[in-house]
Coordinates of C-alpha atoms in Angstrom, one line a residue:
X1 CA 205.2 13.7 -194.3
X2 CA 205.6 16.9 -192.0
X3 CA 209.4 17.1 -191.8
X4 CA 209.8 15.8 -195.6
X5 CA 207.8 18.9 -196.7
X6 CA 210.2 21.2 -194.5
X7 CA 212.9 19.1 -195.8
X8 CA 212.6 19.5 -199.2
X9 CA 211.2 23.5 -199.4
X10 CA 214.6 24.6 -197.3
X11 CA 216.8 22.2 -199.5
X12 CA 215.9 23.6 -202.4
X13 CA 215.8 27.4 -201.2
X14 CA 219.5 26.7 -200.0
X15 CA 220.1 24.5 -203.1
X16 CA 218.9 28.2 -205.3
X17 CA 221.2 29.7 -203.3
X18 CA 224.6 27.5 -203.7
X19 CA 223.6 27.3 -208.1
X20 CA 223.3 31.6 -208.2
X21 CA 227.0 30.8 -206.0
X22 CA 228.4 28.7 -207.9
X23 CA 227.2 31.1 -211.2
X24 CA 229.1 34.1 -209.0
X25 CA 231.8 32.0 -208.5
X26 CA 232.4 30.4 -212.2
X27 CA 231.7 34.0 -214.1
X28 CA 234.5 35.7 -211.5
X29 CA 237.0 32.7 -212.5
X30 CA 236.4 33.3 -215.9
X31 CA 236.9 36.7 -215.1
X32 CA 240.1 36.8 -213.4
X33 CA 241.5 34.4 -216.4
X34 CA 241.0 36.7 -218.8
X35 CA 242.2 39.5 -217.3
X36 CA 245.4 37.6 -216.7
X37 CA 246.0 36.4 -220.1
X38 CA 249.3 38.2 -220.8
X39 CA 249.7 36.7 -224.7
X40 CA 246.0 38.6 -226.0
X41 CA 245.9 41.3 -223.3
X42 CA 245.0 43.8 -225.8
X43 CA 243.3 42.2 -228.3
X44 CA 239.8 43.4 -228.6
X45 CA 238.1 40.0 -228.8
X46 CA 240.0 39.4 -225.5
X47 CA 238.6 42.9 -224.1
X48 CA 234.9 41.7 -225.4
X49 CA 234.9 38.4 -223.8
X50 CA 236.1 39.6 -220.9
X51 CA 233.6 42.2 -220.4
X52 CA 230.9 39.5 -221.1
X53 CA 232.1 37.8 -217.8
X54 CA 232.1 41.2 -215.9
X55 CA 228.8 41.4 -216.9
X56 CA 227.7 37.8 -216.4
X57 CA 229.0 38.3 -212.5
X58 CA 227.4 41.3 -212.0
X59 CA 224.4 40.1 -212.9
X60 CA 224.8 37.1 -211.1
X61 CA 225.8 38.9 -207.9
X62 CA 222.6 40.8 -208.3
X63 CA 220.6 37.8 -208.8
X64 CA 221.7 36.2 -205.7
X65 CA 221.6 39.4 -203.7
X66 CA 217.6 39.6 -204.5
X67 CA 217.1 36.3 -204.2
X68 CA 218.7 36.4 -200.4
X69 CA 217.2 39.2 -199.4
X70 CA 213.9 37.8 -200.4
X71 CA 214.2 34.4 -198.5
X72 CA 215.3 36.7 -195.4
X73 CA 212.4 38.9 -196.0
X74 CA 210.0 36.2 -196.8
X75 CA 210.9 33.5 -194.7
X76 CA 207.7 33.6 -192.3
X77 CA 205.6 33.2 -195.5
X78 CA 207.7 30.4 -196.6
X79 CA 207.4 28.7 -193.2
X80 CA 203.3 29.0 -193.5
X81 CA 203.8 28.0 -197.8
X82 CA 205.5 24.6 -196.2
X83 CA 203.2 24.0 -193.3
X84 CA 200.2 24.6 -195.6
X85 CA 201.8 22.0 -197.9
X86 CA 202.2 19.3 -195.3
X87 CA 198.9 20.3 -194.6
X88 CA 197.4 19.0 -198.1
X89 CA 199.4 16.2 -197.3
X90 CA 197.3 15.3 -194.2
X91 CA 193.9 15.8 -196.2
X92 CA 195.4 13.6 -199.0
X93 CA 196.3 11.1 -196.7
X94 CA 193.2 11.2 -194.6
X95 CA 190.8 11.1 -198.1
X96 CA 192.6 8.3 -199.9
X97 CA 189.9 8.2 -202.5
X98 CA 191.0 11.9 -204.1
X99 CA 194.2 10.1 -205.4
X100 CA 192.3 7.7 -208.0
X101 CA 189.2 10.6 -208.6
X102 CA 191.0 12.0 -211.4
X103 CA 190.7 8.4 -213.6
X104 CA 186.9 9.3 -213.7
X105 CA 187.3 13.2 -215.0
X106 CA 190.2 11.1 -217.5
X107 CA 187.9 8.7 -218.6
X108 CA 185.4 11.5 -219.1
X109 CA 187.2 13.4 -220.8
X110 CA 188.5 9.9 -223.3
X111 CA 185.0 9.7 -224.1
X112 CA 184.1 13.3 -224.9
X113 CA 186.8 13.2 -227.1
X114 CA 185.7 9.8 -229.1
X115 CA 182.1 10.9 -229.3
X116 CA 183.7 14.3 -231.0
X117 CA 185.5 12.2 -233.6
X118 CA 183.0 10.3 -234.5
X119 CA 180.6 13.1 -234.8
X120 CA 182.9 14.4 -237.1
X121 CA 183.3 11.8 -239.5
X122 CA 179.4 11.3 -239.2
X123 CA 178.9 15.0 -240.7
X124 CA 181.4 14.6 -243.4
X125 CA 179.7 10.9 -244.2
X126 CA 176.6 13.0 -244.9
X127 CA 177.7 14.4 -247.9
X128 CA 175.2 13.7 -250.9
X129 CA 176.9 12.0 -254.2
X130 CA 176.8 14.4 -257.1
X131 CA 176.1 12.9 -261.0
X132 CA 176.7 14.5 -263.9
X133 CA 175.8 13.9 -267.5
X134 CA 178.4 12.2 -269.4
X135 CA 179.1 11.4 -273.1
X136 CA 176.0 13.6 -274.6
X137 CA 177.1 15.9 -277.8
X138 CA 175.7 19.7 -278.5
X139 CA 174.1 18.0 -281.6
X140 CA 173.8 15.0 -283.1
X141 CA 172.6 12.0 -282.7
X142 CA 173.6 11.5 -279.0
X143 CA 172.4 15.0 -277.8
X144 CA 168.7 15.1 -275.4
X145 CA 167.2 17.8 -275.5
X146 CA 166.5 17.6 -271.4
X147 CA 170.3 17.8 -270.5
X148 CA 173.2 19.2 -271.7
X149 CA 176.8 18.1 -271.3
X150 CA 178.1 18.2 -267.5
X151 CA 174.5 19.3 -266.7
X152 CA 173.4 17.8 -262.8
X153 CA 171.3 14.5 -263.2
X154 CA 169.8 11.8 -261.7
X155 CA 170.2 8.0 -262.5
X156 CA 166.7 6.7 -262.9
X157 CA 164.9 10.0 -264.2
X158 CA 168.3 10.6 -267.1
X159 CA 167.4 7.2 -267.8
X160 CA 163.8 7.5 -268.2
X161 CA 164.1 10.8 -270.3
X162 CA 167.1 10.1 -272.3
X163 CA 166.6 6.1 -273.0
X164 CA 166.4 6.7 -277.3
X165 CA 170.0 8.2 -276.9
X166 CA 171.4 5.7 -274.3
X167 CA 170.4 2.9 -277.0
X168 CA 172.0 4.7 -279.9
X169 CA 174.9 6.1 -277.6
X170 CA 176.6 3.2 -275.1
X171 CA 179.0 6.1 -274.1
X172 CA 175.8 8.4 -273.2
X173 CA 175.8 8.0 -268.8
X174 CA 174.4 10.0 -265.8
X175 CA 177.8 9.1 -263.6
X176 CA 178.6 9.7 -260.4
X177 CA 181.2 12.5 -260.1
X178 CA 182.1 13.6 -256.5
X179 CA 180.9 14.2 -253.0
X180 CA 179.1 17.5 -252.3
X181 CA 178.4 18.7 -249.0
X182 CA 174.6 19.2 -247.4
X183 CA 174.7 23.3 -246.7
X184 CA 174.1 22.9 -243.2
X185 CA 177.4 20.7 -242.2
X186 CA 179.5 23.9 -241.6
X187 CA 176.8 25.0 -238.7
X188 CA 177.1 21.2 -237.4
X189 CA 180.7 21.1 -237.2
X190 CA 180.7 24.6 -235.7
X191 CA 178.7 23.1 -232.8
X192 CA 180.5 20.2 -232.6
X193 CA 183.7 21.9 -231.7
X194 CA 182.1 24.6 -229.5
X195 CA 180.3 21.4 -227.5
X196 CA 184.0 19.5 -227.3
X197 CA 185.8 22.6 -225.9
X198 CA 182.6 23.5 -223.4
X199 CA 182.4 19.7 -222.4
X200 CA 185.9 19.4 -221.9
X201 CA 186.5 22.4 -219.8
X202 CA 182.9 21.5 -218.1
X203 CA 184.2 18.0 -216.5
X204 CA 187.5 19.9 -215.8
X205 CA 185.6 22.3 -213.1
X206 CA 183.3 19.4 -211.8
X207 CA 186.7 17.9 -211.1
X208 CA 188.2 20.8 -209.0
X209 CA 184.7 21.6 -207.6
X210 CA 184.4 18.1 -206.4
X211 CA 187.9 18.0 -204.8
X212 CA 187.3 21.5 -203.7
X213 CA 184.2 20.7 -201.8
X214 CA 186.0 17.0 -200.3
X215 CA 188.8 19.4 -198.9
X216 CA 186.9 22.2 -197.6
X217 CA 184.9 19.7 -196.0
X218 CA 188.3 18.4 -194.6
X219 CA 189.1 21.8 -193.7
X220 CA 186.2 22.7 -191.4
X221 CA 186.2 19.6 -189.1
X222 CA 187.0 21.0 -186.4
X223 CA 188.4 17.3 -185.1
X224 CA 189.7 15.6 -187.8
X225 CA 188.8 12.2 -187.1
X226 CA 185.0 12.9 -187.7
X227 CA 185.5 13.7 -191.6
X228 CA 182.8 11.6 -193.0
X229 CA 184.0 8.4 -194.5
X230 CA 182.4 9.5 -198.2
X231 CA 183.4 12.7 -197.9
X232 CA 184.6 12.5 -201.5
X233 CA 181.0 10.8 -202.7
X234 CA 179.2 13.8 -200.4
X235 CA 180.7 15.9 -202.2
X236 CA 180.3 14.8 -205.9
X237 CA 176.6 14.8 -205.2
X238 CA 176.2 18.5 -203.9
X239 CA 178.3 19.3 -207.0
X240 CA 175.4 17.4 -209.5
X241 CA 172.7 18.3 -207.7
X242 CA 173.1 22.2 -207.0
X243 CA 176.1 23.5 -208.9
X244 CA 175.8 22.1 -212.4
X245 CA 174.9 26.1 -213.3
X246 CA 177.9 27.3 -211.9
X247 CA 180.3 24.8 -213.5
X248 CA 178.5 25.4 -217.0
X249 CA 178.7 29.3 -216.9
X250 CA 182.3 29.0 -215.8
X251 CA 183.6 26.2 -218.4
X252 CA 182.0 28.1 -221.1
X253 CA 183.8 31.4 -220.7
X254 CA 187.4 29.7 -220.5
X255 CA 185.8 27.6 -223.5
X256 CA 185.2 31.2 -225.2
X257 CA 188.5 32.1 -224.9
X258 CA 189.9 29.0 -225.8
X259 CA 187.9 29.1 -229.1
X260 CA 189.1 32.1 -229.8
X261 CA 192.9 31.1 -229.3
X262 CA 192.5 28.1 -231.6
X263 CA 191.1 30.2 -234.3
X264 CA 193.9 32.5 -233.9
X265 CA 195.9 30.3 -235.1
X266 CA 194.3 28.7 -237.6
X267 CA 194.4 32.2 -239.2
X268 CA 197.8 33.0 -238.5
X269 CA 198.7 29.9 -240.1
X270 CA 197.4 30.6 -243.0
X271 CA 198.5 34.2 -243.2
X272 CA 201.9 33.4 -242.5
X273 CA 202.4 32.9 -246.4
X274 CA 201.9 36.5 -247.0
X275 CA 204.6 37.7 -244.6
X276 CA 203.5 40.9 -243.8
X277 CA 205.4 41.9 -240.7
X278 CA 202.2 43.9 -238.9
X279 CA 200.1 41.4 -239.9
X280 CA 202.3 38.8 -237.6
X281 CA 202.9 41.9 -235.0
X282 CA 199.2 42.2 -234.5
X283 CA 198.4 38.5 -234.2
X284 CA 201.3 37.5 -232.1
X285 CA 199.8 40.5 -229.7
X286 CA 196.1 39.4 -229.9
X287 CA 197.9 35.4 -229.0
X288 CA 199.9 36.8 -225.9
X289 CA 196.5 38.6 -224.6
X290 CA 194.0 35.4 -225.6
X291 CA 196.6 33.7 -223.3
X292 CA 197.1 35.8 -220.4
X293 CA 193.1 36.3 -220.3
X294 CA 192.8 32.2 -220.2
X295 CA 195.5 32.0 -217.1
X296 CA 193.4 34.2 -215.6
X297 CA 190.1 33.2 -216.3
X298 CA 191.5 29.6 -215.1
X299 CA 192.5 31.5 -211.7
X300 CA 189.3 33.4 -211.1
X301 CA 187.6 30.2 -212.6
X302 CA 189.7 28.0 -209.6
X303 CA 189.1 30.4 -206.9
X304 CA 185.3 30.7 -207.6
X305 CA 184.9 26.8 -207.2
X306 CA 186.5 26.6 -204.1
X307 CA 184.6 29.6 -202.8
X308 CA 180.9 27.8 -204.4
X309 CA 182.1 24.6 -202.6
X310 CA 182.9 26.4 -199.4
X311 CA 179.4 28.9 -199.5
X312 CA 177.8 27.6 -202.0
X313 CA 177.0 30.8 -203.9
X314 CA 176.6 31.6 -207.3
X315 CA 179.5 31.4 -210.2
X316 CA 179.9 35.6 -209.7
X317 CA 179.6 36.0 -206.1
X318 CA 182.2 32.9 -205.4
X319 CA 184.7 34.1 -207.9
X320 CA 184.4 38.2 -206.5
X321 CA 184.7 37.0 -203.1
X322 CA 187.5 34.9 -204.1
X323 CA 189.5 37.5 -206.1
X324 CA 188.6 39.6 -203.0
X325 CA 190.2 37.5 -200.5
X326 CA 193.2 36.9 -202.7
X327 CA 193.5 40.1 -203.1
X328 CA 193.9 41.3 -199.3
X329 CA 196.6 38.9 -199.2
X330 CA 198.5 39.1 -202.5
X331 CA 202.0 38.1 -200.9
X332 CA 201.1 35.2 -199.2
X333 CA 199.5 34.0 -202.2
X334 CA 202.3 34.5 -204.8
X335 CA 204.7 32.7 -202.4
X336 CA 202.5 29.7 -201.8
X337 CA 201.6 29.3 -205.4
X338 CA 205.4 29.1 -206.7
X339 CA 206.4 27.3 -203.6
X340 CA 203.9 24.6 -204.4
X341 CA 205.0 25.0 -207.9
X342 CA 208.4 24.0 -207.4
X343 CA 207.6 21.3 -205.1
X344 CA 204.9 19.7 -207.2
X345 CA 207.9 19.7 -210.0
X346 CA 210.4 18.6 -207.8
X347 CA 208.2 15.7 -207.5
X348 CA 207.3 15.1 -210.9
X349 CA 210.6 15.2 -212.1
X350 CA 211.9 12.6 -209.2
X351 CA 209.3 10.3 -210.3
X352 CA 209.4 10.4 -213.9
X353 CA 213.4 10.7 -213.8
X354 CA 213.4 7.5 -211.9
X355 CA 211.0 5.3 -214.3
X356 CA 213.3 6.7 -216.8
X357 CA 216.5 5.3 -215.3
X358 CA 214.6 2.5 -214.8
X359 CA 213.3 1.5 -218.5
X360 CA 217.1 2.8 -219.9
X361 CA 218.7 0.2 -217.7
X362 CA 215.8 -2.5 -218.4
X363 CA 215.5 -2.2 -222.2
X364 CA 219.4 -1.7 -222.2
X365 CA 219.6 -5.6 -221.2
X366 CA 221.8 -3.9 -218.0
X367 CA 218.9 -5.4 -216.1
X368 CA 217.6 -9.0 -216.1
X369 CA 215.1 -10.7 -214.3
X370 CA 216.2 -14.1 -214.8
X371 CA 219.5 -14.6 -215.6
X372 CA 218.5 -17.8 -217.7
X373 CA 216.3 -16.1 -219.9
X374 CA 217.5 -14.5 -222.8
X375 CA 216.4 -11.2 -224.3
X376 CA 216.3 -9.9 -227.8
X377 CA 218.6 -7.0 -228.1
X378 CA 217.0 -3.3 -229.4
X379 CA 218.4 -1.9 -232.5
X380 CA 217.0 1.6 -230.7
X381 CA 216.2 1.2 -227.2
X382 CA 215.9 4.6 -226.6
X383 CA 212.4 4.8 -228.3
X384 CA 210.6 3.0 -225.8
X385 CA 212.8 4.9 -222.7
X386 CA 211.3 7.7 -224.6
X387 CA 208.2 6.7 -224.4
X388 CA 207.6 5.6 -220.6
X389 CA 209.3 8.7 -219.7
X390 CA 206.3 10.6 -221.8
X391 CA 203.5 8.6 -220.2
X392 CA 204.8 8.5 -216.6
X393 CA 205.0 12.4 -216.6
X394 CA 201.1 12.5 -217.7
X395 CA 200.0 10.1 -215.0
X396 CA 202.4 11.8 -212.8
X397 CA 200.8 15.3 -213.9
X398 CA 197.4 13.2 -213.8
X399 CA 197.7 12.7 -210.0
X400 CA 199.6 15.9 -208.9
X401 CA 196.6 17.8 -210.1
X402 CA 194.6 16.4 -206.8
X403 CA 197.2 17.6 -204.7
X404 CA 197.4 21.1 -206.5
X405 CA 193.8 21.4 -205.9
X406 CA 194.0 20.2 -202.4
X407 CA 197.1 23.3 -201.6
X408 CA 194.6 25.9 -203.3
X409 CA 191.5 24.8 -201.3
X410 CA 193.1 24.9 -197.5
X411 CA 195.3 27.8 -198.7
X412 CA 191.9 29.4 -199.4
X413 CA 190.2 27.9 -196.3
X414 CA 193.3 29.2 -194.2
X415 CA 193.0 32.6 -195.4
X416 CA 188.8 32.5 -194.8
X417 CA 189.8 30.8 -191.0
X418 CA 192.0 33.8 -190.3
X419 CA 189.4 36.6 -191.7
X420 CA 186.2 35.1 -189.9
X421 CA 187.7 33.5 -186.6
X422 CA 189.1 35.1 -183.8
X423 CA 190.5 31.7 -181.9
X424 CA 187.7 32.7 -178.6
X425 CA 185.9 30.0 -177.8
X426 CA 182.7 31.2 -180.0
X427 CA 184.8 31.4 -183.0
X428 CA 188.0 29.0 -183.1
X429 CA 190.3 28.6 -185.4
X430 CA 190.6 25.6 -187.7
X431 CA 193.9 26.1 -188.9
X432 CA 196.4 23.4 -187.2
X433 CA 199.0 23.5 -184.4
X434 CA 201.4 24.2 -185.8
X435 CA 199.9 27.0 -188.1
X436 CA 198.9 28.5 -184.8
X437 CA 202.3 28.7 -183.8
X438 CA 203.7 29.8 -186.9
X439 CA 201.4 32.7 -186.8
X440 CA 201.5 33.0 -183.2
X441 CA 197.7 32.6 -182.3
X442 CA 196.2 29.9 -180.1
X443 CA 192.7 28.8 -179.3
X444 CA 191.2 29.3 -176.2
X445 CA 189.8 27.1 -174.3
X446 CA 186.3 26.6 -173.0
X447 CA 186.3 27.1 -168.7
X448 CA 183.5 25.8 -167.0
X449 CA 182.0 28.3 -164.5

C-alpha cells in the first residue's frame, strides 16, 4: 500500500506535467500553422486566430512554469502529503471496522429523512374540513334567518336550526367546501425542517467524531499492535457519553447556515420573475458568502472534532486550538488537502469508471455468462449503465469519506506529534519511520545506566 501511494502521487504530478506539455506543444503547432498559411496571410480573421494561439501558448507556458516550479519547491511537502497518505492506509487497514461505519451514519441519516416526510404529510393531514352554506336565498321561502348564503356552518347544528327550510328546500345544504389549515401548522413545519437539517448535520459530526477518536487512538499507540481490538466501539461510546454537547452546538451552526442558503433560494426563485438586475446582483452575492461561510464552518467544524476526540475539550476550545495549529502550518496543510483530494478522486473515478465499463459491456449483450442462455436485447441500454455508474460513485463517495477522515485526523495528530514531542526518550515521537526520515528526526533510545 506504501509504494502504490508513492506510485500514484508522482504519476500523476508527472502526468500534470506531460498534459500542460502537451497544451504547450499543440497551441505552438497551431501557432506555427497559422503563421505559415501563405493563401490568408493577411486576412484579419487569420491575424485573430492566430493571436488566440500566441496567447493560448503563453499562457500555457506560464502554467507549466508555475506548476514546475511549485513541485520543485514543494516536493518535501509532497513527499510527507504521500507518506501521510499511506499512513491512513495503515490505520484503515489495521481498523477494518471504519470501512463498513459509514452504513450506520447512512442508515441514520435514511431514517431521519422518512420520519421528516412523514411528519410532513402528518401536518398537512391536520387540516380541519371547511362547510359552507349552500342553496339558501336573501329572501324567500328558502332563506334562515341564522345563516346567510356562503356563511361558515356546521352539519348537525345547520341542520337543527334550519330543518323548516331543508324540508321546503331539497337544494338547501351545509356542504363541505375545502380544506383549511389549523393556524399553528406553519410553526410545525418550521420545526420540522429546522430538526431535519440539525439532525442531519448532527449524525454527520458523530460520524467524523467517531472516526476521529478511532484514529487518533490509532495515532497515539506508540506500538501499533496494542490498538485495542474495539477501538472503533471505544470510541463511539466516549462520543455518546461525553460529547453529545459538542456535536449538537456544532451541527446546529452549519445547520444555521444551511437554512439560511435554502431560503435564499427559495426567494430568489421566486424573484427571478421580476428581473431586476440588483435584485439578482445582491442575492447571487449573499449565495457566494452563505457558501463560502458553510465550507468553512465544515473546516473549523472538522478540525474541532478531531481536536475534542484527541483532548477532549469543549466545541470552542477544540475548534480555536485547531484553527491555531492549522494555522502555524498553513503550507503543509493546503498541500496535503489537494493532494489527498486528487488521490481520493483518482480513486473514485477508477472505480466507478470500471463498474461503468463493466455494466456497458454486460447490458450491451458483449458479455454473457452462459453462452446457452439467451438474453433479451435493450431498446436503451444505456439507462441502466447510467444508473450503476450514479450509484457506484455514491457508495464509492460513501466509503472514501472514512478514508478522508482518517488523512485529516493523523495529518492533525502528525502536526500535534511534531509541536509537543521532541523524539528524547521522555517525549518520543509517534510519527512513523519513515516520517522520521522524511523529516529527518529520529527517536532516541532509552540506555540503561
Amino acid at each position: 500500500m506504501r509504494w502504490f501511494a508513492w506510485i500514484i502521487v508522482w504519476v500523476s504530478l508527472f502526468g500534470v506535467l506531460a498534459l500542460l506539455g502537451f497544451c504547450c506543444y499543440i497551441t505552438w503547432t497551431k501557432y506555427r500553422e497559422t503563421s505559415n498559411d501563405e493563401e490568408n496571410v493577411d486576412a484579419p480573421a487569420n491575424t485573430a486566430v492566430k493571436i488566440s494561439w500566441l496567447i493560448f501558448f503563453i499562457a500555457s507556458c506560464i502554467v507549466l512554469g508555475v506548476v514546475l516550479l511549485l513541485i520543485i519547491f514543494l516536493r518535501n511537502r509532497i513527499r510527507i502529503a504521500t507518506a501521510l497518505i499511506t499512513e491512513a492506509s495503515r490505520a484503515v487497514g489495521s481498523i477494518m471496522s471504519t470501512l463498513f461505519f459509514p452504513l450506520v451514519p447512512w442508515i441514520l441519516q435514511m431514517g431521519v429523512i422518512a420520519w421528516t416526510i412523514a411528519v410532513w404529510l402528518y401536518i398537512f393531514s391536520s387540516a380541519m374540513p371547511v362547510y359552507r352554506a349552500r342553496g339558501l336565498a336573501e329572501t324567500g321561502g328558502c332563506s334562515c334567518q341564522f345563516y346567510s348564503p356562503g356563511d361558515r356552518c356546521e352539519v348537525q347544528e345547520f341542520n337543527e336550526k334550519c330543518q323548516s327550510t331543508l324540508e321546503i328546500c331539497p337544494e338547501v345544504a351545509c356542504a363541505f367546501k375545502t380544506y383549511e389549515g389549523r393556524s399553528y401548522s406553519d410553526y410545525f413545519h418550521a420545526i420540522n425542517i429546522i430538526g431535519f437539517f440539525w439532525v442531519l448535520c448532527f449524525i454527520s459530526a458523530f460520524s467524523d467524531m467517531a472516526l476521529a477518536g478511532t484514529f487518533s487512538t490509532w495515532y497515539w499507540t506508540f506500538k501499533k499492535s496494542d490498538v485495542p481490538f474495539l477501538a472503533l466501539t471505544w470510541s463511539i461510546g466516549r462520543t455518546l457519553r461525553y460529547h453529545i454537547g459538542t456535536l449538537a452546538f456544532g451541527s446546529l451552526i452549519l445547520a444555521i447556515c444551511r437554512l439560511i442558503r435554502v431560503t435564499l433560494e427559495y426567494i430568489d426563485a421566486h424573484l427571478r420573475k421580476y428581473d431586476n438586475g440588483f435584485v439578482k446582483c445582491v442575492m447571487c452575492c449573499f449565495k457566494c458568502f452563505f457558501w463560502c461561510l458553510e465550507k468553512f464552518i465544515k473546516f473549523i467544524n472538522r478540525n474541532a472534532y478531531i481536536m475534542c476526540a484527541i483532548h477532549g475539550k469543549n466545541f470552542c476550545r477544540s475548534a480555536r486550538k485547531g484553527f491555531n495549529l492549522v494555522m502555524r502550518n498553513i503550507i503543509r496543510v493546503f498541500v496535503v488537502d489537494k493532494v489527498t483530494d486528487f488521490l481520493l478522486l483518482l480513486g473514485k473515478l477508477l472505480i466507478t469508471g470500471g463498474m461503468v465499463a463493466l455494466a456497458f459491456y454486460i447490458f450491451s449483450n458483449d458479455v454473457n455468462v452462459n453462452e446457452d442462455d439467451e438474453y433479451p436485447e435493450y431498446t436503451y441500454y444505456l439507462l441502466p449503465v447510467i444508473i450503476v455508474g450514479i450509484g457506484t460513485y455514491f457508495v464509492t463517495c460513501i466509503f472514501f469519506s472514512v478514508y478522508h477522515m482518517a488523512v485529516d485526523t493523523i495529518f492533525l495528530c502528525f502536526l500535534e506529534d511534531l509541536e509537543r514531542n521532541d523524539g528524547s526518550v521522555e517525549k518520543p515521537y509517534y510519527m512513523s519511520k519513515n516520517l522520521l526520515k522524511i523529516l529527518g528526526k529520529k527517536n532516541k533510545k532509552y540506555k540503561e545506566q
